[in-house]
mmCIF file with all atom_site columns, C-alpha atoms in Angstrom:
data_model
loop_
_atom_site.group_PDB
_atom_site.id
_atom_site.type_symbol
_atom_site.label_atom_id
_atom_site.label_alt_id
_atom_site.label_comp_id
_atom_site.label_asym_id
_atom_site.label_entity_id
_atom_site.label_seq_id
_atom_site.pdbx_PDB_ins_code
_atom_site.Cartn_x
_atom_site.Cartn_y
_atom_site.Cartn_z
_atom_site.occupancy
_atom_site.B_iso_or_equiv
_atom_site.pdbx_formal_charge
_atom_site.auth_seq_id
_atom_site.auth_comp_id
_atom_site.auth_asym_id
_atom_site.auth_atom_id
_atom_site.pdbx_PDB_model_num
ATOM 1   C CA . ASP A 1 1   ? 0.000  0.000   0.000  1.00 73.00 ? 13  ASP A CA 1
ATOM 2   C CA . TYR A 1 2   ? 2.988  2.346   0.358  1.00 73.00 ? 14  TYR A CA 1
ATOM 3   C CA . GLY A 1 3   ? 5.908  3.437   -1.774 1.00 70.00 ? 15  GLY A CA 1
ATOM 4   C CA . ASP A 1 4   ? 9.547  2.744   -0.974 1.00 70.00 ? 16  ASP A CA 1
ATOM 5   C CA . VAL A 1 5   ? 10.453 3.760   2.576  1.00 71.00 ? 17  VAL A CA 1
ATOM 6   C CA . GLY A 1 6   ? 6.874  4.920   3.087  1.00 74.00 ? 18  GLY A CA 1
ATOM 7   C CA . THR A 1 7   ? 5.330  2.403   5.446  1.00 82.00 ? 19  THR A CA 1
ATOM 8   C CA . PRO A 1 8   ? 4.162  4.381   8.480  1.00 89.00 ? 20  PRO A CA 1
ATOM 9   C CA . TRP A 1 9   ? 5.846  3.254   11.688 1.00 91.00 ? 21  TRP A CA 1
ATOM 10  C CA . GLU A 1 10  ? 2.437  2.417   13.159 1.00 94.00 ? 22  GLU A CA 1
ATOM 11  C CA . ASP A 1 11  ? 1.644  -0.031  10.355 1.00 92.00 ? 23  ASP A CA 1
ATOM 12  C CA . GLY A 1 12  ? 5.112  -1.573  10.508 1.00 92.00 ? 24  GLY A CA 1
ATOM 13  C CA . THR A 1 13  ? 4.759  -2.085  14.252 1.00 94.00 ? 25  THR A CA 1
ATOM 14  C CA . ARG A 1 14  ? 1.365  -3.729  13.804 1.00 96.00 ? 26  ARG A CA 1
ATOM 15  C CA . MET A 1 15  ? 2.744  -6.065  11.119 1.00 93.00 ? 27  MET A CA 1
ATOM 16  C CA . ILE A 1 16  ? 5.596  -7.113  13.383 1.00 95.00 ? 28  ILE A CA 1
ATOM 17  C CA . GLY A 1 17  ? 3.262  -7.515  16.375 1.00 97.00 ? 29  GLY A CA 1
ATOM 18  C CA . GLU A 1 18  ? 0.914  -9.675  14.367 1.00 96.00 ? 30  GLU A CA 1
ATOM 19  C CA . ALA A 1 19  ? 3.765  -11.758 12.929 1.00 97.00 ? 31  ALA A CA 1
ATOM 20  C CA . VAL A 1 20  ? 5.147  -12.590 16.372 1.00 97.00 ? 32  VAL A CA 1
ATOM 21  C CA . GLY A 1 21  ? 1.762  -13.036 18.025 1.00 97.00 ? 33  GLY A CA 1
ATOM 22  C CA . ARG A 1 22  ? 2.008  -9.903  20.172 1.00 97.00 ? 34  ARG A CA 1
ATOM 23  C CA . LEU A 1 23  ? -0.405 -7.494  18.540 1.00 96.00 ? 35  LEU A CA 1
ATOM 24  C CA . ASP A 1 24  ? -1.704 -6.250  21.903 1.00 97.00 ? 36  ASP A CA 1
ATOM 25  C CA . GLU A 1 25  ? 1.840  -5.299  22.958 1.00 97.00 ? 37  GLU A CA 1
ATOM 26  C CA . ALA A 1 26  ? 2.415  -3.617  19.600 1.00 97.00 ? 38  ALA A CA 1
ATOM 27  C CA . GLU A 1 27  ? -0.774 -1.566  20.006 1.00 98.00 ? 39  GLU A CA 1
ATOM 28  C CA . ALA A 1 28  ? 0.309  -0.506  23.501 1.00 98.00 ? 40  ALA A CA 1
ATOM 29  C CA . MET A 1 29  ? 3.696  0.593   22.154 1.00 97.00 ? 41  MET A CA 1
ATOM 30  C CA . ILE A 1 30  ? 2.011  2.539   19.354 1.00 97.00 ? 42  ILE A CA 1
ATOM 31  C CA . ALA A 1 31  ? -0.291 4.275   21.831 1.00 98.00 ? 43  ALA A CA 1
ATOM 32  C CA . ASP A 1 32  ? 2.696  5.235   23.993 1.00 98.00 ? 44  ASP A CA 1
ATOM 33  C CA . VAL A 1 33  ? 4.634  6.771   21.097 1.00 97.00 ? 45  VAL A CA 1
ATOM 34  C CA . GLU A 1 34  ? 1.521  8.541   19.789 1.00 97.00 ? 46  GLU A CA 1
ATOM 35  C CA . ALA A 1 35  ? 1.046  10.072  23.244 1.00 98.00 ? 47  ALA A CA 1
ATOM 36  C CA . GLN A 1 36  ? 4.678  11.244  23.218 1.00 98.00 ? 48  GLN A CA 1
ATOM 37  C CA . LEU A 1 37  ? 4.213  12.775  19.753 1.00 97.00 ? 49  LEU A CA 1
ATOM 38  C CA . THR A 1 38  ? 1.027  14.516  20.872 1.00 97.00 ? 50  THR A CA 1
ATOM 39  C CA . ALA A 1 39  ? 2.782  15.900  23.949 1.00 97.00 ? 51  ALA A CA 1
ATOM 40  C CA . ALA A 1 40  ? 5.728  17.139  21.879 1.00 97.00 ? 52  ALA A CA 1
ATOM 41  C CA . ARG A 1 41  ? 3.395  18.778  19.369 1.00 96.00 ? 53  ARG A CA 1
ATOM 42  C CA . SER A 1 42  ? 1.197  20.462  21.963 1.00 96.00 ? 54  SER A CA 1
ATOM 43  C CA . GLY A 1 43  ? 4.255  21.528  23.951 1.00 95.00 ? 55  GLY A CA 1
ATOM 44  C CA . ASN A 1 44  ? 5.721  23.262  20.910 1.00 94.00 ? 56  ASN A CA 1
ATOM 45  C CA . PRO A 1 45  ? 2.990  25.346  19.274 1.00 92.00 ? 57  PRO A CA 1
ATOM 46  C CA . GLY A 1 46  ? 5.604  27.109  17.138 1.00 91.00 ? 58  GLY A CA 1
ATOM 47  C CA . PHE A 1 47  ? 5.988  23.898  15.131 1.00 94.00 ? 59  PHE A CA 1
ATOM 48  C CA . GLU A 1 48  ? 2.414  24.160  13.831 1.00 94.00 ? 60  GLU A CA 1
ATOM 49  C CA . GLY A 1 49  ? 2.448  25.108  10.154 1.00 94.00 ? 61  GLY A CA 1
ATOM 50  C CA . ALA A 1 50  ? 6.189  25.803  10.024 1.00 95.00 ? 62  ALA A CA 1
ATOM 51  C CA . GLU A 1 51  ? 7.856  24.776  6.780  1.00 96.00 ? 63  GLU A CA 1
ATOM 52  C CA . ALA A 1 52  ? 10.701 22.319  7.239  1.00 96.00 ? 64  ALA A CA 1
ATOM 53  C CA . THR A 1 53  ? 12.796 19.983  5.151  1.00 97.00 ? 65  THR A CA 1
ATOM 54  C CA . VAL A 1 54  ? 14.777 16.880  5.921  1.00 96.00 ? 66  VAL A CA 1
ATOM 55  C CA . SER A 1 55  ? 17.666 17.322  3.532  1.00 96.00 ? 67  SER A CA 1
ATOM 56  C CA . TYR A 1 56  ? 20.793 15.482  2.464  1.00 92.00 ? 68  TYR A CA 1
ATOM 57  C CA . VAL A 1 57  ? 23.828 15.786  0.217  1.00 90.00 ? 69  VAL A CA 1
ATOM 58  C CA . LEU A 1 58  ? 23.761 13.329  -2.638 1.00 82.00 ? 70  LEU A CA 1
ATOM 59  C CA . ASP A 1 59  ? 27.168 14.077  -4.174 1.00 83.00 ? 71  ASP A CA 1
ATOM 60  C CA . GLU A 1 60  ? 29.374 17.060  -4.993 1.00 83.00 ? 72  GLU A CA 1
ATOM 61  C CA . ALA A 1 61  ? 26.817 18.555  -7.378 1.00 88.00 ? 73  ALA A CA 1
ATOM 62  C CA . ASN A 1 62  ? 23.448 17.449  -6.001 1.00 90.00 ? 74  ASN A CA 1
ATOM 63  C CA . ILE A 1 63  ? 21.381 17.665  -2.849 1.00 93.00 ? 75  ILE A CA 1
ATOM 64  C CA . GLY A 1 64  ? 17.870 16.623  -1.989 1.00 93.00 ? 76  GLY A CA 1
ATOM 65  C CA . ALA A 1 65  ? 15.051 16.565  0.488  1.00 96.00 ? 77  ALA A CA 1
ATOM 66  C CA . TYR A 1 66  ? 12.724 13.792  1.574  1.00 94.00 ? 78  TYR A CA 1
ATOM 67  C CA . GLY A 1 67  ? 9.102  13.908  0.482  1.00 93.00 ? 79  GLY A CA 1
ATOM 68  C CA . PRO A 1 68  ? 6.119  13.861  2.825  1.00 91.00 ? 80  PRO A CA 1
ATOM 69  C CA . GLU A 1 69  ? 5.626  10.093  2.598  1.00 88.00 ? 81  GLU A CA 1
ATOM 70  C CA . ASP A 1 70  ? 9.147  9.354   3.810  1.00 91.00 ? 82  ASP A CA 1
ATOM 71  C CA . THR A 1 71  ? 9.543  8.270   7.420  1.00 90.00 ? 83  THR A CA 1
ATOM 72  C CA . ARG A 1 72  ? 12.057 11.047  8.137  1.00 92.00 ? 84  ARG A CA 1
ATOM 73  C CA . SER A 1 73  ? 9.716  13.805  6.942  1.00 94.00 ? 85  SER A CA 1
ATOM 74  C CA . ARG A 1 74  ? 6.740  12.172  8.577  1.00 94.00 ? 86  ARG A CA 1
ATOM 75  C CA . LEU A 1 75  ? 8.232  12.859  11.994 1.00 95.00 ? 87  LEU A CA 1
ATOM 76  C CA . LEU A 1 76  ? 8.193  16.576  11.212 1.00 96.00 ? 88  LEU A CA 1
ATOM 77  C CA . THR A 1 77  ? 4.622  16.461  9.914  1.00 96.00 ? 89  THR A CA 1
ATOM 78  C CA . ASP A 1 78  ? 3.553  14.443  12.973 1.00 96.00 ? 90  ASP A CA 1
ATOM 79  C CA . LEU A 1 79  ? 4.892  17.360  15.017 1.00 97.00 ? 91  LEU A CA 1
ATOM 80  C CA . GLY A 1 80  ? 2.779  19.857  13.024 1.00 96.00 ? 92  GLY A CA 1
ATOM 81  C CA . MET A 1 81  ? 5.297  21.074  10.461 1.00 97.00 ? 93  MET A CA 1
ATOM 82  C CA . VAL A 1 82  ? 4.721  21.003  6.718  1.00 97.00 ? 94  VAL A CA 1
ATOM 83  C CA . ILE A 1 83  ? 6.933  19.903  3.865  1.00 97.00 ? 95  ILE A CA 1
ATOM 84  C CA . PRO A 1 84  ? 7.192  22.726  1.280  1.00 96.00 ? 96  PRO A CA 1
ATOM 85  C CA . PRO A 1 85  ? 4.974  22.216  -1.792 1.00 96.00 ? 97  PRO A CA 1
ATOM 86  C CA . GLU A 1 86  ? 7.998  22.484  -4.105 1.00 95.00 ? 98  GLU A CA 1
ATOM 87  C CA . ILE A 1 87  ? 9.627  19.505  -2.382 1.00 95.00 ? 99  ILE A CA 1
ATOM 88  C CA . VAL A 1 88  ? 6.358  17.548  -2.497 1.00 94.00 ? 100 VAL A CA 1
ATOM 89  C CA . GLU A 1 89  ? 6.096  18.237  -6.232 1.00 94.00 ? 101 GLU A CA 1
ATOM 90  C CA . LEU A 1 90  ? 9.732  17.342  -6.929 1.00 90.00 ? 102 LEU A CA 1
ATOM 91  C CA . ALA A 1 91  ? 9.425  14.086  -4.982 1.00 91.00 ? 103 ALA A CA 1
ATOM 92  C CA . GLY A 1 92  ? 6.320  13.059  -6.915 1.00 88.00 ? 104 GLY A CA 1
ATOM 93  C CA . ASP A 1 93  ? 5.712  9.373   -6.253 1.00 85.00 ? 105 ASP A CA 1
ATOM 94  C CA . GLN A 1 94  ? 9.221  8.857   -4.865 1.00 85.00 ? 106 GLN A CA 1
ATOM 95  C CA . PHE A 1 95  ? 10.148 9.187   -1.216 1.00 90.00 ? 107 PHE A CA 1
ATOM 96  C CA . TYR A 1 96  ? 12.781 11.800  -2.004 1.00 86.00 ? 108 TYR A CA 1
ATOM 97  C CA . SER A 1 97  ? 13.651 14.646  -4.334 1.00 92.00 ? 109 SER A CA 1
ATOM 98  C CA . GLN A 1 98  ? 17.021 15.533  -5.731 1.00 90.00 ? 110 GLN A CA 1
ATOM 99  C CA . PHE A 1 99  ? 18.257 18.641  -7.479 1.00 91.00 ? 111 PHE A CA 1
ATOM 100 C CA . SER A 1 100 ? 21.454 20.510  -8.243 1.00 91.00 ? 112 SER A CA 1
ATOM 101 C CA . LYS A 1 101 ? 23.091 22.476  -5.456 1.00 91.00 ? 113 LYS A CA 1
ATOM 102 C CA . GLU A 1 102 ? 22.383 25.642  -7.442 1.00 92.00 ? 114 GLU A CA 1
ATOM 103 C CA . GLN A 1 103 ? 18.744 25.093  -6.441 1.00 93.00 ? 115 GLN A CA 1
ATOM 104 C CA . ILE A 1 104 ? 19.581 24.931  -2.723 1.00 94.00 ? 116 ILE A CA 1
ATOM 105 C CA . GLY A 1 105 ? 17.079 27.708  -2.095 1.00 94.00 ? 117 GLY A CA 1
ATOM 106 C CA . LEU A 1 106 ? 14.345 25.069  -2.358 1.00 95.00 ? 118 LEU A CA 1
ATOM 107 C CA . ILE A 1 107 ? 15.223 23.908  1.155  1.00 96.00 ? 119 ILE A CA 1
ATOM 108 C CA . ASP A 1 108 ? 15.601 27.392  2.693  1.00 96.00 ? 120 ASP A CA 1
ATOM 109 C CA . ARG A 1 109 ? 12.629 27.249  5.066  1.00 95.00 ? 121 ARG A CA 1
ATOM 110 C CA . ASP A 1 110 ? 11.811 27.814  8.713  1.00 94.00 ? 122 ASP A CA 1
ATOM 111 C CA . LEU A 1 111 ? 13.962 24.805  9.582  1.00 95.00 ? 123 LEU A CA 1
ATOM 112 C CA . ILE A 1 112 ? 16.389 22.549  7.742  1.00 96.00 ? 124 ILE A CA 1
ATOM 113 C CA . VAL A 1 113 ? 17.106 19.159  9.281  1.00 96.00 ? 125 VAL A CA 1
ATOM 114 C CA . TRP A 1 114 ? 20.206 17.626  7.700  1.00 95.00 ? 126 TRP A CA 1
ATOM 115 C CA . ILE A 1 115 ? 20.803 13.880  7.555  1.00 92.00 ? 127 ILE A CA 1
ATOM 116 C CA . THR A 1 116 ? 24.578 13.687  7.973  1.00 85.00 ? 128 THR A CA 1
ATOM 117 C CA . ALA A 1 117 ? 25.557 10.110  8.688  1.00 74.00 ? 129 ALA A CA 1
ATOM 118 C CA . ASP A 1 118 ? 29.056 10.612  7.275  1.00 77.00 ? 130 ASP A CA 1
ATOM 119 C CA . PRO A 1 119 ? 31.130 12.491  9.883  1.00 75.00 ? 131 PRO A CA 1
ATOM 120 C CA . GLY A 1 120 ? 32.697 14.780  7.256  1.00 85.00 ? 132 GLY A CA 1
ATOM 121 C CA . ILE A 1 121 ? 29.491 15.779  5.553  1.00 87.00 ? 133 ILE A CA 1
ATOM 122 C CA . GLU A 1 122 ? 28.444 18.476  8.025  1.00 90.00 ? 134 GLU A CA 1
ATOM 123 C CA . GLU A 1 123 ? 31.709 20.311  7.467  1.00 91.00 ? 135 GLU A CA 1
ATOM 124 C CA . ARG A 1 124 ? 31.343 19.961  3.668  1.00 89.00 ? 136 ARG A CA 1
ATOM 125 C CA . ILE A 1 125 ? 27.849 21.436  3.866  1.00 92.00 ? 137 ILE A CA 1
ATOM 126 C CA . ARG A 1 126 ? 28.951 24.321  6.071  1.00 91.00 ? 138 ARG A CA 1
ATOM 127 C CA . GLN A 1 127 ? 31.939 25.117  3.804  1.00 91.00 ? 139 GLN A CA 1
ATOM 128 C CA . ASP A 1 128 ? 29.905 25.143  0.595  1.00 91.00 ? 140 ASP A CA 1
ATOM 129 C CA . PRO A 1 129 ? 29.494 28.747  -0.662 1.00 92.00 ? 141 PRO A CA 1
ATOM 130 C CA . LEU A 1 130 ? 25.920 28.047  -1.786 1.00 93.00 ? 142 LEU A CA 1
ATOM 131 C CA . HIS A 1 131 ? 25.027 26.873  1.717  1.00 93.00 ? 143 HIS A CA 1
ATOM 132 C CA . GLY A 1 132 ? 26.219 30.222  3.029  1.00 91.00 ? 144 GLY A CA 1
ATOM 133 C CA . GLN A 1 133 ? 23.524 31.931  0.944  1.00 93.00 ? 145 GLN A CA 1
ATOM 134 C CA . LEU A 1 134 ? 20.720 30.216  2.848  1.00 95.00 ? 146 LEU A CA 1
ATOM 135 C CA . ARG A 1 135 ? 18.840 32.480  5.224  1.00 94.00 ? 147 ARG A CA 1
ATOM 136 C CA . ALA A 1 136 ? 18.199 29.491  7.495  1.00 93.00 ? 148 ALA A CA 1
ATOM 137 C CA . ALA A 1 137 ? 21.957 28.899  7.666  1.00 93.00 ? 149 ALA A CA 1
ATOM 138 C CA . ALA A 1 138 ? 22.730 32.553  8.341  1.00 92.00 ? 150 ALA A CA 1
ATOM 139 C CA . GLU A 1 139 ? 20.142 32.606  11.126 1.00 90.00 ? 151 GLU A CA 1
ATOM 140 C CA . GLY A 1 140 ? 21.227 29.256  12.573 1.00 88.00 ? 152 GLY A CA 1
ATOM 141 C CA . ARG A 1 141 ? 17.950 27.463  11.817 1.00 92.00 ? 153 ARG A CA 1
ATOM 142 C CA . GLU A 1 142 ? 19.509 24.139  10.923 1.00 94.00 ? 154 GLU A CA 1
ATOM 143 C CA . VAL A 1 143 ? 19.830 20.892  12.807 1.00 94.00 ? 155 VAL A CA 1
ATOM 144 C CA . PHE A 1 144 ? 22.556 18.484  11.797 1.00 94.00 ? 156 PHE A CA 1
ATOM 145 C CA . LEU A 1 145 ? 21.581 15.017  12.943 1.00 93.00 ? 157 LEU A CA 1
ATOM 146 C CA . THR A 1 146 ? 24.190 12.854  14.587 1.00 90.00 ? 158 THR A CA 1
ATOM 147 C CA . GLN A 1 147 ? 24.814 9.446   13.070 1.00 90.00 ? 159 GLN A CA 1
ATOM 148 C CA . MET A 1 148 ? 22.615 7.898   15.770 1.00 91.00 ? 160 MET A CA 1
ATOM 149 C CA . GLU A 1 149 ? 19.814 10.404  15.177 1.00 93.00 ? 161 GLU A CA 1
ATOM 150 C CA . GLY A 1 150 ? 20.024 9.939   11.410 1.00 91.00 ? 162 GLY A CA 1
ATOM 151 C CA . GLY A 1 151 ? 19.662 6.194   11.839 1.00 91.00 ? 163 GLY A CA 1
ATOM 152 C CA . ALA A 1 152 ? 16.781 6.650   14.270 1.00 93.00 ? 164 ALA A CA 1
ATOM 153 C CA . ALA A 1 153 ? 14.999 8.983   11.847 1.00 92.00 ? 165 ALA A CA 1
ATOM 154 C CA . SER A 1 154 ? 15.569 6.612   8.943  1.00 89.00 ? 166 SER A CA 1
ATOM 155 C CA . PHE A 1 155 ? 14.176 3.621   10.827 1.00 89.00 ? 167 PHE A CA 1
ATOM 156 C CA . SER A 1 156 ? 11.348 5.546   12.557 1.00 90.00 ? 168 SER A CA 1
ATOM 157 C CA . SER A 1 157 ? 10.120 2.842   14.874 1.00 94.00 ? 169 SER A CA 1
ATOM 158 C CA . VAL A 1 158 ? 8.515  2.614   18.310 1.00 95.00 ? 170 VAL A CA 1
ATOM 159 C CA . VAL A 1 159 ? 12.054 2.243   19.641 1.00 94.00 ? 171 VAL A CA 1
ATOM 160 C CA . SER A 1 160 ? 13.765 5.079   17.739 1.00 95.00 ? 172 SER A CA 1
ATOM 161 C CA . LEU A 1 161 ? 11.042 7.741   17.798 1.00 96.00 ? 173 LEU A CA 1
ATOM 162 C CA . PRO A 1 162 ? 11.105 8.260   21.600 1.00 97.00 ? 174 PRO A CA 1
ATOM 163 C CA . TYR A 1 163 ? 14.881 8.748   21.330 1.00 97.00 ? 175 TYR A CA 1
ATOM 164 C CA . LEU A 1 164 ? 14.385 11.403  18.634 1.00 95.00 ? 176 LEU A CA 1
ATOM 165 C CA . LEU A 1 165 ? 11.669 13.104  20.630 1.00 96.00 ? 177 LEU A CA 1
ATOM 166 C CA . ASP A 1 166 ? 14.116 13.363  23.534 1.00 96.00 ? 178 ASP A CA 1
ATOM 167 C CA . THR A 1 167 ? 17.111 14.570  21.486 1.00 95.00 ? 179 THR A CA 1
ATOM 168 C CA . LEU A 1 168 ? 15.789 16.330  18.394 1.00 94.00 ? 180 LEU A CA 1
ATOM 169 C CA . VAL A 1 169 ? 12.639 18.108  19.581 1.00 95.00 ? 181 VAL A CA 1
ATOM 170 C CA . PRO A 1 170 ? 14.427 20.295  22.173 1.00 94.00 ? 182 PRO A CA 1
ATOM 171 C CA . ARG A 1 171 ? 17.002 21.346  19.572 1.00 92.00 ? 183 ARG A CA 1
ATOM 172 C CA . MET A 1 172 ? 14.278 22.234  17.065 1.00 92.00 ? 184 MET A CA 1
ATOM 173 C CA . ALA A 1 173 ? 12.206 24.055  19.678 1.00 90.00 ? 185 ALA A CA 1
ATOM 174 C CA . VAL A 1 174 ? 15.014 26.558  20.255 1.00 86.00 ? 186 VAL A CA 1
ATOM 175 C CA . PHE A 1 175 ? 14.756 27.777  16.654 1.00 78.00 ? 187 PHE A CA 1
ATOM 176 C CA . PHE A 1 176 ? 11.019 28.239  16.849 1.00 73.00 ? 188 PHE A CA 1
ATOM 177 C CA . LEU A 1 177 ? 11.315 30.283  20.012 1.00 65.00 ? 189 LEU A CA 1
ATOM 178 C CA . MET A 1 178 ? 13.590 32.613  18.059 1.00 60.00 ? 190 MET A CA 1
ATOM 179 C CA . ILE A 1 179 ? 11.614 32.939  14.837 1.00 56.00 ? 191 ILE A CA 1
ATOM 180 C CA . ARG A 1 180 ? 7.995  32.167  15.623 1.00 51.00 ? 192 ARG A CA 1
ATOM 181 C CA . ARG A 1 181 ? 5.607  33.191  18.303 1.00 45.00 ? 193 ARG A CA 1
ATOM 182 C CA . PRO A 1 182 ? 3.099  30.641  19.587 1.00 44.00 ? 194 PRO A CA 1
ATOM 183 C CA . PRO A 1 183 ? -0.389 31.197  18.124 1.00 44.00 ? 195 PRO A CA 1
#
C-alpha cells in the first residue's frame, strides 16, 4: 500500500506484532509513542504550520530533500510542520527529491534538518558557498543530525522515535522560540 520507505511506523509495528503473536503489545507501544508525539506537538505550538525539510547531500553537485511520505519527513509532519509544496512536487511518487546544489534555495525554510551520517558531511555542507547563501543557515535554523539520530529517523520505529523526541525536539524548539511566536 505504500511506496519505498513509506510504510508508516504504526503499520510496521502492527505487522511485526501480528507476525510474532504480540499485537496487543504492539498496540500498547504505538499508543505510547503517539502520546509522546502529541505531547511534543502540543508543547511546541511554534511547530504548527512551520515549513521544514529533511535534507541530504547526494554528491558534490546534487542535494535533496525527503518527500512527505518518507519516514524522516513524517516525523516533522507528525509534530505539526509542513513539507514545502515544491519539495512535495519534486518528490512526486518517490520518497525523495534531488536537485542541483544551485537550487539549494528550495530547502531554505523555517527549519532545515540535515541527515549527515558521514562524519565529514556536516563540514562539507557548512563550507559550501551556496550553503552560506541560505537564510536558514545565516540565522542558525539548521539541525545536523548525529549518526545515531540519522539512523533513528531513517528507521522511525517505536524504539527510535522516543529517542528522537528526547534529542531532536528540544534542539528544534530553540529555533522556533527565536523565529515564531506561539499562536
